[in-house]
Amino acid sequence: MKIRRLPIEIIKEYKKLDTSSITDALDKQGIVGGLLGIKGVVNDTRACGQAFTVHYVPCGINKGTVGDFLDDVQEGDVVVIDNSGREYCTVWGDIMSQVAKEKRIAGTVIDGVCRDVKTIREIKYPIFTKGIYMMTGKDRVEADAINIPVGISGVKVCPGDLIVADENGVVCIPISSVKETLEIAKSIEATEVHIVNAVKGGKTLKEARAEMGYHTLQTKAID
């Protein structure tokens, strides 16, 4: 499946936003994008880029490989791995992290676990997972497809969707909603800045929030 490429200017704008504002903007549109339970492994790292998806299944009698898909990932993409939340084996470690860093891949998101975190933290590679465990995925799981729609924490992630990950977690923005979500998120952040400044100027928090409609910023409009 060929990934439709977003303008680099849009991705640069998303890099200025945090995931909280983005999920509020998605809520405003009735879109679920937060990937529950997936957290950063390395402090003070974030990732923003289009999704390159990888799907894993348990190995059968004939063992497949854990995948050499990194050769196909473009600079700036985020690798999104659907390992069905498996915690008994990993699909990412130090070799993958070092190669990804060399290729300027933006980061990795795994519905599952990773290992070799000492090296990952030393090179400050942005990786977001459901945990850490040392057992290899070799002979336990295999990559059976790349760049197909996958399920991450119950959210559909398609190739080319925009992934943003930071200290708060990971969010997926469907490629069809990227532009509208960006404008809404920027408006929400501007409103929140205005509220803080209004309080600094002497208003109560209740007054400032009421003035700016804070409690309905993320509420989906009724058609």
Coordinates of C-alpha atoms in Angstrom, one line a residue:
M1 CA 0.0 0.0 0.0
K2 CA 1.5 3.3 -1.1
I3 CA 1.6 6.0 1.6
R4 CA 0.1 9.4 0.6
R5 CA 2.7 12.0 1.7
L6 CA 1.7 15.0 3.8
P7 CA 3.3 18.4 3.2
I8 CA 6.3 18.8 5.4
E9 CA 4.9 22.2 6.6
I10 CA 2.0 20.4 8.2
I11 CA 4.2 17.9 10.0
K12 CA 6.4 20.8 11.3
E13 CA 3.3 22.5 12.7
Y14 CA 2.3 19.3 14.5
K15 CA 5.7 19.1 16.1
K16 CA 4.9 22.3 18.0
L17 CA 1.7 20.8 19.5
D18 CA 1.3 18.5 22.5
T19 CA -0.8 15.3 22.4
S20 CA -3.3 16.8 24.9
S21 CA -4.4 19.5 22.5
I22 CA -4.5 17.1 19.6
T23 CA -6.7 14.7 21.4
D24 CA -9.0 17.5 22.4
A25 CA -9.2 18.5 18.7
L26 CA -10.0 14.9 17.8
D27 CA -12.7 14.8 20.4
K28 CA -14.2 18.0 18.9
Q29 CA -14.7 15.9 15.7
G30 CA -15.8 12.7 17.4
I31 CA -12.6 10.9 16.5
V32 CA -10.9 8.5 18.9
G33 CA -7.1 8.7 18.4
G34 CA -5.4 8.2 21.8
L35 CA -3.5 4.9 22.0
L36 CA -4.2 3.8 25.6
G37 CA -1.4 2.3 27.7
I38 CA 1.5 3.2 25.3
K39 CA 4.2 5.3 27.0
G40 CA 7.6 6.6 26.3
V41 CA 10.6 4.5 27.2
V42 CA 13.1 7.4 26.9
N43 CA 12.6 10.6 28.9
D44 CA 12.5 13.9 27.0
T45 CA 11.8 12.4 23.6
R46 CA 9.0 12.8 21.2
A47 CA 8.0 11.5 17.7
C48 CA 6.0 13.0 14.9
G49 CA 5.6 11.5 11.5
Q50 CA 3.5 9.4 9.2
A51 CA 2.8 5.8 10.1
F52 CA 4.7 2.9 8.6
T53 CA 2.6 -0.1 9.9
V54 CA 3.8 -3.6 10.7
H55 CA 1.6 -6.5 11.7
Y56 CA 2.8 -9.5 13.7
V57 CA 1.2 -13.0 14.3
P58 CA 2.4 -16.0 16.4
C59 CA 4.7 -18.4 14.6
G60 CA 3.4 -21.7 13.3
I61 CA 5.3 -24.9 12.6
N62 CA 7.3 -23.1 9.9
K63 CA 9.0 -20.2 11.5
G64 CA 8.9 -16.8 9.9
T65 CA 11.2 -13.9 10.7
V66 CA 10.7 -10.9 13.0
G67 CA 11.1 -8.8 9.9
D68 CA 13.7 -6.7 8.1
F69 CA 11.2 -4.0 7.2
L70 CA 13.4 -1.2 8.4
D71 CA 15.0 -1.1 4.9
D72 CA 11.7 0.1 3.5
V73 CA 10.9 2.8 6.0
Q74 CA 11.4 6.4 4.9
E75 CA 13.2 9.1 6.8
G76 CA 10.8 10.9 9.1
D77 CA 8.3 8.1 9.4
V78 CA 7.1 6.5 12.6
V79 CA 7.2 2.7 12.7
V80 CA 3.9 1.5 14.2
I81 CA 3.9 -2.2 15.2
D82 CA 0.8 -4.2 16.0
N83 CA 2.0 -7.1 18.2
S84 CA -1.5 -7.4 19.7
G85 CA -0.3 -6.2 23.1
R86 CA 1.8 -9.3 23.6
E87 CA 4.0 -9.0 26.7
Y88 CA 5.7 -12.4 26.5
C89 CA 8.1 -11.5 23.7
T90 CA 9.6 -8.4 22.1
V91 CA 9.7 -7.2 18.5
W92 CA 12.2 -4.4 18.9
G93 CA 15.7 -4.0 20.5
D94 CA 19.1 -2.4 20.3
I95 CA 19.9 -3.3 16.7
M96 CA 16.6 -2.0 15.4
S97 CA 17.0 1.2 17.4
Q98 CA 20.5 1.9 16.1
V99 CA 19.5 1.3 12.5
A100 CA 16.4 3.4 12.9
K101 CA 18.4 6.2 14.4
E102 CA 20.9 6.0 11.5
K103 CA 18.1 6.1 9.0
R104 CA 16.6 9.2 10.7
I105 CA 13.3 7.4 11.4
A106 CA 11.2 9.6 13.7
G107 CA 10.4 6.9 16.2
T108 CA 8.6 3.7 17.0
V109 CA 5.2 2.8 18.6
I110 CA 4.6 -0.8 19.7
D111 CA 1.4 -2.4 20.9
G112 CA 3.6 -4.7 22.9
V113 CA 7.0 -4.6 24.5
C114 CA 10.6 -3.8 23.7
R115 CA 14.0 -4.7 25.1
D116 CA 17.6 -3.5 25.2
V117 CA 16.6 -0.3 26.8
K118 CA 20.0 0.6 28.0
T119 CA 21.2 1.2 24.5
I120 CA 17.9 2.8 23.4
R121 CA 18.2 5.3 26.2
E122 CA 21.9 6.0 25.5
I123 CA 21.2 6.9 21.9
K124 CA 17.9 8.7 22.9
Y125 CA 15.8 6.9 20.3
P126 CA 12.1 7.8 20.6
I127 CA 10.2 4.6 21.3
F128 CA 6.8 4.2 22.9
T129 CA 5.5 0.8 24.1
K130 CA 3.3 -1.0 26.6
G131 CA 6.3 -2.2 28.6
I132 CA 9.8 -3.7 28.7
Y133 CA 10.6 -7.4 28.6
M134 CA 13.8 -9.3 27.6
M135 CA 12.4 -12.4 25.8
T136 CA 13.1 -12.4 22.0
G137 CA 10.3 -12.6 19.5
K138 CA 12.3 -14.8 17.2
D139 CA 10.5 -18.2 16.8
R140 CA 7.6 -16.8 18.7
V141 CA 6.1 -14.2 16.4
E142 CA 6.6 -13.2 12.8
A143 CA 5.9 -10.1 10.7
D144 CA 3.3 -11.2 8.2
A145 CA 2.4 -7.8 6.6
I146 CA 3.5 -4.2 6.3
N147 CA 1.6 -1.1 5.5
I148 CA -1.8 -2.4 6.1
P149 CA -4.4 -1.0 8.6
V150 CA -3.5 -2.3 12.1
G151 CA -5.1 -2.0 15.5
I152 CA -3.2 -0.3 18.3
S153 CA -4.9 -0.2 21.7
G154 CA -8.2 -0.6 19.9
V155 CA -7.6 2.3 17.5
K156 CA -7.3 1.7 13.8
V157 CA -4.0 3.0 12.4
C158 CA -3.6 3.2 8.6
P159 CA -0.4 3.7 6.6
G160 CA 0.2 7.4 6.3
D161 CA -1.8 8.4 9.3
L162 CA 0.0 11.0 11.4
I163 CA 1.4 9.8 14.7
V164 CA 2.4 12.2 17.5
A165 CA 4.0 11.0 20.7
D166 CA 5.3 12.8 23.7
E167 CA 5.4 12.6 27.5
N168 CA 1.7 12.3 27.7
G169 CA 1.4 9.3 25.3
V170 CA 0.7 8.6 21.7
V171 CA -2.1 9.8 19.4
C172 CA -3.0 8.9 15.8
I173 CA -4.6 11.4 13.5
P174 CA -6.3 9.9 10.4
I175 CA -4.7 11.4 7.3
S176 CA -8.1 12.6 6.1
S177 CA -8.5 14.7 9.2
V178 CA -5.0 16.1 9.6
K179 CA -5.6 19.6 8.3
E180 CA -8.8 20.2 10.3
T181 CA -7.4 18.7 13.5
L182 CA -4.3 21.0 13.2
E183 CA -6.4 24.1 13.0
I184 CA -8.6 23.1 15.9
A185 CA -5.6 22.1 18.1
K186 CA -3.9 25.4 17.4
S187 CA -7.1 27.2 18.4
I188 CA -7.4 25.2 21.6
E189 CA -3.8 26.0 22.6
A190 CA -4.3 29.7 21.9
T191 CA -7.4 29.7 24.0
E192 CA -5.6 28.1 26.9
V193 CA -2.8 30.7 26.7
H194 CA -5.4 33.4 26.8
I195 CA -7.0 31.9 29.9
V196 CA -3.7 31.8 31.8
N197 CA -2.9 35.4 30.8
A198 CA -6.4 36.5 31.9
V199 CA -5.9 35.0 35.3
K200 CA -2.4 36.7 35.6
G201 CA -4.3 39.9 34.7
G202 CA -6.6 39.6 37.6
K203 CA -9.6 37.5 36.5
T204 CA -10.6 34.4 38.4
L205 CA -10.1 31.1 36.7
K206 CA -13.9 30.6 36.6
E207 CA -14.3 34.0 34.9
A208 CA -11.5 33.4 32.4
R209 CA -12.7 29.9 31.5
A210 CA -16.3 31.1 31.1
E211 CA -15.2 33.9 28.8
M212 CA -13.3 31.6 26.5
G213 CA -15.7 28.7 26.6
Y214 CA -13.2 26.4 28.1
H215 CA -15.6 23.6 29.2
T216 CA -16.8 23.0 25.6
L217 CA -13.5 23.4 23.7
Q218 CA -13.4 19.7 22.9
T219 CA -17.1 19.1 22.8
K220 CA -18.4 17.8 19.4
A221 CA -20.9 20.1 17.9
I222 CA -24.5 18.7 17.5
D223 CA -25.5 18.6 13.8

